[in-house]
Short mmCIF file of C-alpha atoms in Angstrom, two decimals:
data_model
loop_
_atom_site.label_atom_id
_atom_site.label_comp_id
_atom_site.label_asym_id
_atom_site.label_seq_id
_atom_site.Cartn_x
_atom_site.Cartn_y
_atom_site.Cartn_z
CA MET A 1 9.89 15.02 -5.19
CA ILE A 2 8.85 16.64 -8.01
CA ALA A 3 11.27 16.74 -10.88
CA THR A 4 12.66 19.98 -12.26
CA PRO A 5 12.27 20.25 -15.85
CA GLU A 6 14.90 20.94 -18.23
CA PRO A 7 15.10 22.95 -21.30
CA ASP A 8 16.16 20.01 -23.56
CA HIS A 9 14.00 17.32 -21.62
CA ASP A 10 10.55 16.33 -23.35
CA ARG A 11 8.89 14.75 -20.63
CA LYS A 12 5.58 14.09 -22.23
CA THR A 13 7.14 12.24 -25.10
CA GLU A 14 9.42 10.34 -23.05
CA LEU A 15 6.46 9.03 -20.76
CA MET A 16 4.19 8.11 -24.08
CA ALA A 17 7.01 6.55 -25.35
CA ILE A 18 7.25 4.06 -22.24
CA ASP A 19 3.50 4.10 -21.74
CA GLN A 20 3.13 3.06 -25.20
CA SER A 21 5.76 0.32 -25.43
CA LYS A 22 3.38 -1.49 -22.88
CA SER A 23 6.12 -3.44 -21.74
CA GLY A 24 6.87 -1.18 -18.70
CA ILE A 25 10.41 -0.72 -17.08
CA LYS A 26 11.11 -4.61 -17.35
CA GLY A 27 11.06 -3.90 -20.90
CA LEU A 28 13.26 -1.03 -20.84
CA VAL A 29 15.91 -3.42 -18.56
CA ASP A 30 15.28 -5.85 -21.09
CA ALA A 31 16.44 -3.53 -23.84
CA GLY A 32 19.65 -2.99 -22.33
CA LEU A 33 19.36 0.05 -20.21
CA ALA A 34 22.06 1.35 -18.75
CA LYS A 35 21.36 4.79 -17.47
CA LEU A 36 17.69 5.89 -16.05
CA PRO A 37 15.29 7.94 -18.08
CA ARG A 38 14.95 11.55 -16.81
CA VAL A 39 11.31 11.28 -16.02
CA PHE A 40 12.42 8.68 -13.13
CA VAL A 41 14.88 11.01 -11.89
CA HIS A 42 14.03 12.63 -8.25
CA ASP A 43 15.21 15.45 -7.29
CA HIS A 44 14.64 16.18 -3.92
CA LEU A 45 15.20 12.67 -1.85
CA ASN A 46 14.50 14.53 1.61
CA LEU A 47 18.44 13.77 2.64
CA ASN A 48 18.05 16.06 5.62
CA ILE A 49 16.34 13.01 7.00
CA LYS A 50 18.17 10.04 8.31
CA SER A 51 17.93 6.89 6.86
CA GLY A 52 18.59 2.89 7.26
CA PRO A 53 18.85 0.66 9.98
CA ALA A 54 17.70 1.72 13.30
CA PRO A 55 19.26 1.37 16.65
CA ASP A 56 18.69 -2.02 18.13
CA ASN A 57 15.77 -0.43 20.70
CA VAL A 58 13.97 1.22 17.48
CA LYS A 59 12.47 -1.31 15.48
CA VAL A 60 8.87 -2.02 13.63
CA PRO A 61 7.30 -4.18 16.00
CA VAL A 62 6.67 -7.63 15.49
CA ILE A 63 3.76 -9.18 16.88
CA ASP A 64 2.91 -13.40 17.45
CA PHE A 65 -0.42 -13.90 16.66
CA ALA A 66 -0.21 -17.51 17.89
CA GLY A 67 -2.91 -18.38 20.36
CA VAL A 68 -5.32 -15.85 19.54
CA ASN A 69 -8.09 -17.48 18.69
CA THR A 70 -7.49 -20.15 21.55
CA ASP A 71 -6.06 -18.14 24.47
CA SER A 72 -7.79 -15.51 25.89
CA THR A 73 -4.91 -14.38 28.26
CA ARG A 74 -2.54 -14.49 24.83
CA ARG A 75 -5.31 -12.57 23.15
CA ALA A 76 -4.95 -9.75 25.64
CA MET A 77 -1.63 -9.53 25.37
CA ILE A 78 -1.75 -9.50 21.63
CA ILE A 79 -4.63 -6.96 21.66
CA ASP A 80 -2.32 -4.71 23.66
CA GLU A 81 0.61 -5.26 21.25
CA VAL A 82 -1.71 -4.03 18.39
CA ARG A 83 -2.92 -1.07 20.47
CA ASN A 84 0.81 0.15 21.02
CA ALA A 85 1.92 -0.09 17.48
CA CYS A 86 -1.20 1.45 15.95
CA MET A 87 -0.70 4.30 18.51
CA LYS A 88 3.31 4.84 18.08
CA TRP A 89 4.13 3.11 14.75
CA GLY A 90 1.05 3.13 12.43
CA PHE A 91 2.96 -0.05 11.22
CA PHE A 92 3.51 -3.90 12.62
CA GLN A 93 4.82 -7.12 11.30
CA ILE A 94 2.80 -10.54 11.77
CA VAL A 95 4.11 -13.94 12.49
CA ASN A 96 1.82 -16.99 13.02
CA HIS A 97 -1.05 -15.55 11.36
CA GLY A 98 -2.63 -18.30 9.55
CA ILE A 99 -1.57 -18.44 6.13
CA PRO A 100 0.85 -20.90 5.08
CA VAL A 101 4.61 -19.87 4.06
CA THR A 102 3.71 -21.86 1.01
CA THR A 103 1.18 -19.86 -0.02
CA LEU A 104 2.85 -16.43 0.15
CA GLU A 105 5.60 -18.15 -1.38
CA GLU A 106 3.56 -19.44 -4.53
CA MET A 107 1.86 -15.69 -4.39
CA ILE A 108 5.33 -14.17 -4.53
CA ASP A 109 6.30 -16.42 -7.44
CA GLY A 110 2.90 -15.76 -9.39
CA ILE A 111 3.12 -12.37 -9.35
CA ARG A 112 6.95 -12.77 -10.78
CA ARG A 113 5.47 -15.01 -13.39
CA PHE A 114 3.27 -12.62 -14.37
CA HIS A 115 5.68 -9.83 -15.05
CA GLU A 116 8.52 -12.30 -16.77
CA GLN A 117 6.49 -13.69 -19.15
CA GLU A 118 6.53 -12.43 -23.01
CA PRO A 119 5.75 -8.76 -23.39
CA GLU A 120 2.76 -9.80 -25.95
CA ALA A 121 1.13 -11.57 -23.05
CA LYS A 122 1.32 -8.72 -20.88
CA GLU A 123 0.28 -6.39 -23.56
CA LYS A 124 -3.70 -6.77 -23.43
CA LEU A 125 -4.08 -6.12 -19.57
CA TYR A 126 -1.67 -2.57 -20.06
CA SER A 127 -4.29 -0.08 -19.27
CA ARG A 128 -4.83 3.11 -16.95
CA ASP A 129 -8.50 2.80 -17.19
CA GLU A 130 -9.33 2.33 -13.71
CA SER A 131 -12.79 1.47 -14.04
CA LYS A 132 -11.57 -1.94 -15.08
CA LYS A 133 -10.89 -4.68 -12.30
CA VAL A 134 -7.55 -6.03 -13.87
CA THR A 135 -4.52 -3.76 -15.14
CA PHE A 136 -1.42 -3.74 -15.69
CA ASN A 137 0.84 -0.86 -15.93
CA THR A 138 3.87 1.42 -14.97
CA LYS A 139 3.50 4.22 -12.03
CA ILE A 140 3.95 7.31 -14.06
CA ASP A 141 1.84 10.32 -14.25
CA MET A 142 0.78 11.94 -17.75
CA SER A 143 -0.67 14.95 -16.15
CA GLN A 144 1.34 16.22 -13.36
CA THR A 145 5.78 16.83 -13.16
CA MET A 146 5.74 14.02 -10.57
CA ALA A 147 8.68 11.92 -11.27
CA ALA A 148 7.98 7.96 -12.34
CA TYR A 149 8.30 5.58 -9.80
CA TRP A 150 10.61 2.25 -10.47
CA ARG A 151 7.68 -0.12 -10.47
CA ASP A 152 5.54 -2.27 -12.85
CA THR A 153 2.00 -3.11 -11.20
CA LEU A 154 -0.62 -5.65 -11.81
CA THR A 155 -3.67 -4.44 -10.18
CA CYS A 156 -6.82 -6.35 -9.33
CA VAL A 157 -9.78 -5.57 -7.56
CA MET A 158 -10.95 -8.49 -6.02
CA ALA A 159 -14.04 -7.34 -3.32
CA PRO A 160 -16.66 -6.93 -3.07
CA ASN A 161 -17.38 -7.88 -6.50
CA PRO A 162 -14.35 -9.56 -8.27
CA PRO A 163 -13.50 -9.59 -11.86
CA ASP A 164 -14.69 -13.06 -13.69
CA THR A 165 -12.12 -15.83 -13.11
CA GLN A 166 -11.02 -15.74 -16.76
CA GLU A 167 -9.89 -11.81 -16.68
CA LEU A 168 -7.28 -12.87 -14.02
CA PRO A 169 -3.82 -13.39 -15.64
CA GLU A 170 -3.35 -17.32 -16.20
CA THR A 171 0.64 -17.24 -14.67
CA CYS A 172 -1.14 -16.30 -11.20
CA ARG A 173 -4.96 -16.97 -11.42
CA ASP A 174 -5.18 -19.87 -8.98
CA ILE A 175 -2.99 -18.28 -6.50
CA MET A 176 -4.34 -15.01 -6.91
CA LEU A 177 -7.93 -16.68 -6.00
CA ASP A 178 -6.12 -18.30 -2.91
CA TYR A 179 -3.83 -15.82 -1.59
CA THR A 180 -6.64 -12.98 -1.46
CA ASN A 181 -8.90 -15.33 0.07
CA ASN A 182 -6.82 -16.07 2.71
CA VAL A 183 -5.95 -11.96 3.20
CA MET A 184 -9.78 -11.34 3.59
CA ASN A 185 -9.98 -13.73 6.50
CA LEU A 186 -6.88 -12.39 7.98
CA GLY A 187 -8.11 -8.76 7.54
CA THR A 188 -11.33 -9.69 9.22
CA LYS A 189 -9.13 -10.70 12.17
CA VAL A 190 -7.00 -7.85 12.61
CA PHE A 191 -9.63 -5.79 12.24
CA GLU A 192 -11.51 -7.25 15.21
CA LEU A 193 -8.19 -7.11 17.40
CA ILE A 194 -7.88 -3.13 16.27
CA SER A 195 -11.94 -2.97 17.23
CA GLU A 196 -10.61 -4.33 20.33
CA ALA A 197 -7.84 -1.95 20.85
CA LEU A 198 -9.98 0.75 20.78
CA GLY A 199 -12.34 -0.21 23.41
CA LEU A 200 -14.96 -1.55 20.87
CA ASN A 201 -17.13 -4.31 19.97
CA PRO A 202 -15.13 -6.88 18.00
CA ASN A 203 -17.25 -6.56 15.02
CA HIS A 204 -17.40 -2.87 15.27
CA LEU A 205 -15.26 -1.90 12.11
CA LYS A 206 -16.23 -4.77 9.83
CA ASP A 207 -19.76 -3.79 10.63
CA ILE A 208 -19.19 -0.07 9.47
CA GLY A 209 -17.57 -1.93 6.02
CA CYS A 210 -14.15 -1.78 6.68
CA THR A 211 -13.36 -5.31 5.35
CA GLU A 212 -15.79 -5.03 2.44
CA GLY A 213 -13.20 -4.08 -0.33
CA LEU A 214 -10.12 -5.58 -1.42
CA TYR A 215 -7.70 -4.01 -3.72
CA VAL A 216 -4.61 -5.94 -5.03
CA MET A 217 -1.48 -4.72 -6.28
CA GLY A 218 1.42 -6.91 -7.29
CA HIS A 219 4.27 -4.80 -7.59
CA TYR A 220 7.69 -5.51 -9.73
CA SER A 221 11.24 -3.39 -9.41
CA PRO A 222 13.96 -4.90 -11.84
CA ALA A 223 17.19 -3.84 -10.60
CA CYS A 224 17.88 -0.43 -11.12
CA PRO A 225 20.88 1.21 -12.81
CA GLU A 226 20.92 4.37 -10.97
CA PRO A 227 19.26 3.51 -7.63
CA GLU A 228 20.38 6.87 -5.98
CA LEU A 229 18.08 8.92 -8.15
CA THR A 230 14.96 7.18 -8.02
CA MET A 231 12.02 5.55 -5.75
CA GLY A 232 10.67 2.53 -6.08
CA THR A 233 7.94 4.51 -4.37
CA GLY A 234 7.49 8.02 -3.13
CA ILE A 235 6.76 9.25 0.64
CA HIS A 236 2.87 8.63 0.94
CA THR A 237 0.26 7.17 3.59
CA ASP A 238 -2.37 4.89 2.26
CA SER A 239 -5.64 6.15 1.78
CA GLY A 240 -7.86 3.52 2.82
CA PHE A 241 -8.81 1.51 6.30
CA LEU A 242 -5.76 -0.99 6.25
CA THR A 243 -3.13 -2.43 4.32
CA VAL A 244 -1.65 -6.07 4.47
CA LEU A 245 1.97 -6.45 2.70
CA LEU A 246 3.44 -9.39 1.47
CA GLN A 247 7.30 -8.33 0.68
CA ASP A 248 10.17 -10.54 -0.54
CA GLN A 249 13.61 -10.64 1.16
CA ILE A 250 15.52 -7.82 -1.22
CA GLY A 251 13.96 -4.94 1.32
CA GLY A 252 13.59 -1.47 0.53
CA LEU A 253 10.11 -0.32 2.60
CA GLN A 254 11.08 2.23 5.08
CA VAL A 255 8.72 3.47 7.42
CA LEU A 256 8.88 7.76 8.88
CA HIS A 257 9.46 6.86 12.93
CA ASP A 258 10.76 10.15 15.18
CA ASN A 259 11.59 11.70 12.06
CA GLN A 260 14.41 9.09 10.59
CA TRP A 261 13.15 6.34 7.79
CA ILE A 262 13.69 2.91 9.72
CA ASP A 263 13.81 -0.07 7.53
CA VAL A 264 11.26 -2.64 7.77
CA THR A 265 13.55 -5.49 7.46
CA PRO A 266 11.88 -8.57 5.89
CA ILE A 267 11.23 -11.54 8.19
CA PRO A 268 10.42 -15.12 6.14
CA GLY A 269 6.94 -15.89 6.46
CA ALA A 270 5.71 -12.22 8.06
CA LEU A 271 3.17 -10.03 6.77
CA ILE A 272 3.10 -6.33 7.30
CA ILE A 273 0.11 -4.33 8.72
CA ASN A 274 0.05 -0.77 8.20
CA LEU A 275 -3.12 1.48 8.92
CA GLY A 276 -4.32 4.02 6.49
CA ASP A 277 -5.68 7.79 6.63
CA LEU A 278 -9.66 6.35 6.84
CA LEU A 279 -8.77 4.29 10.36
CA GLN A 280 -7.09 7.62 11.89
CA LEU A 281 -10.04 9.55 11.01
CA ILE A 282 -12.34 7.19 12.22
CA SER A 283 -9.85 6.58 15.10
CA ASN A 284 -9.86 10.47 15.73
CA ASP A 285 -6.38 10.60 15.76
CA LYS A 286 -5.93 7.47 18.33
CA PHE A 287 -4.22 5.38 15.65
CA ILE A 288 -2.12 6.79 13.12
CA SER A 289 -1.63 6.48 9.62
CA VAL A 290 2.24 7.21 8.93
CA TYR A 291 4.54 8.14 6.01
CA HIS A 292 6.29 5.24 4.52
CA ARG A 293 8.14 4.76 1.18
CA VAL A 294 10.43 2.29 -1.22
CA VAL A 295 14.19 2.74 -1.99
CA ALA A 296 15.23 1.46 -5.56
CA ARG A 297 17.72 -0.96 -5.46
CA ASN A 298 20.93 -2.15 -7.75
CA ILE A 299 19.63 -5.65 -6.97
CA GLY A 300 15.95 -7.22 -7.96
CA PRO A 301 13.95 -8.02 -9.15
CA ARG A 302 11.88 -6.49 -5.68
CA ILE A 303 8.63 -8.34 -5.32
CA SER A 304 5.69 -7.08 -3.17
CA ILE A 305 1.94 -7.41 -3.00
CA ALA A 306 -0.18 -4.94 -1.35
CA SER A 307 -3.71 -5.82 -0.56
CA PHE A 308 -5.75 -2.17 0.30
CA PHE A 309 -9.06 -2.75 2.41
CA ARG A 310 -10.89 0.43 1.01
CA THR A 311 -14.42 0.71 -0.56
CA TYR A 312 -14.27 3.48 -2.53
CA ILE A 313 -14.28 2.40 -6.05
CA GLN A 314 -18.01 1.35 -5.70
CA PRO A 315 -20.40 4.53 -6.12
CA GLN A 316 -22.97 3.51 -4.10
CA ASN A 317 -20.64 4.24 -1.07
CA ALA A 318 -20.56 8.08 -1.72
CA LEU A 319 -23.75 7.70 0.52
CA ARG A 320 -21.90 6.05 3.51
CA MET A 321 -20.32 8.67 5.58
CA TYR A 322 -17.11 8.04 7.82
CA GLY A 323 -16.22 10.27 10.75
CA PRO A 324 -14.60 9.74 14.35
CA ILE A 325 -16.36 6.75 15.99
CA LYS A 326 -19.17 8.29 18.44
CA GLU A 327 -18.25 5.78 21.12
CA LEU A 328 -14.91 7.00 21.22
CA LEU A 329 -15.69 10.40 21.43
CA SER A 330 -16.29 12.35 24.89
CA GLU A 331 -16.19 15.89 26.31
CA ASN A 332 -12.56 15.59 26.56
CA ASN A 333 -12.53 13.69 23.54
CA PRO A 334 -14.03 16.03 20.78
CA PRO A 335 -14.36 14.93 17.31
CA ILE A 336 -11.11 16.33 15.39
CA TYR A 337 -12.34 15.19 11.81
CA LYS A 338 -15.35 16.43 9.80
CA GLU A 339 -17.18 13.11 8.41
CA THR A 340 -16.68 12.50 4.37
CA ASN A 341 -17.53 9.93 2.39
CA VAL A 342 -15.00 7.66 0.82
CA VAL A 343 -15.58 9.04 -2.89
CA ASP A 344 -15.07 12.65 -2.10
CA TYR A 345 -11.36 11.70 0.29
CA PHE A 346 -10.02 10.02 -2.52
CA LYS A 347 -11.04 12.67 -4.91
CA PHE A 348 -9.58 15.03 -2.95
CA LYS A 349 -6.58 13.12 -1.90
CA HIS A 350 -5.45 12.14 -5.79
CA LEU A 351 -6.17 16.00 -6.88
CA LYS A 352 -3.78 17.24 -4.16
CA GLY A 353 -1.34 14.50 -5.20
CA VAL A 354 -0.35 11.97 -2.73
CA GLU A 355 3.52 12.30 -2.39
CA GLY A 356 4.94 13.59 0.69
CA THR A 357 1.22 14.89 1.54
CA SER A 358 -1.59 14.18 3.85
CA ALA A 359 -5.07 14.58 2.82
CA LEU A 360 -6.13 14.13 6.38
CA ALA A 361 -5.49 18.05 7.96
CA HIS A 362 -8.25 19.13 4.87
CA PHE A 363 -10.67 17.28 6.91
CA LYS A 364 -10.09 18.47 10.23
CA ILE A 365 -12.53 20.58 12.00
CA CYS A 366 -11.24 24.40 12.34
#
């Protein structure tokens, strides 16, 4: 999905104008945008891969968590469902997960309020400084030729060292704290189930640090005037251990499964779980991290909140090495990957470029 340069297209000037406005894509739309700026046009959208609704028997798994902590028989069934989803899809939706529907709705409303407030109220947070814990910006890359994504994003680093409460936007401060506290608790539960699905002690993944860090991105994608030309998010795999995604009812998220893009149909009250590269690495390919993307729509805004369990932001994590879990290895199942630390992994993935590529191959044992 690399945009082909045009003789009359000054990409850098166009990007700088968008960036310096500090009002994001919503600012462009509010100004009456009728035609997509060239920097958002994706010339190669993998049209050779089928896209859209799957056959009735091919759907992203939906797992009901009811009884997971109270019924041992039901818990065993849920672990089996989690195992199958992690092995075959890398994605699943969960219902009856314990987070109130009102909390989910309020979180979506909070992200909407932030993005729809007056531009002046958001400008102070507009930044590309990744050392800041709370930022707002548009997904554009000033240094590469990749096309920009049709979305604005509020990013908050919520764990292990959250920002001061006053650093969070007032429009969504309270619900951000409530929602992310719920997600941290849910993430611990999901990691327990994945640990058991791997045949490990329930606390294994927690004990090696998989639940420590939470990085939250609140995306806002206005209705796009030419959705067939761009993407809300390009083809990628997530880098960390696990992602919890809350999406509204507009849809647009697709997962690559058996060489077909499958719609992840919104379910009221559900949350989406997908595995990241580092979980595939430590599970020695037993569980998979898969390509996914978000298509642009001519309706909107589309709002989604992605909560990433990943810990690379802290420099001290350079000392923590991750490789295939030793309890999973045997003579018949030797390690596939070299050990790496999360800092080196993310540096390599960033240099390689995240769109349409996986960094995992680089860490395979030859």
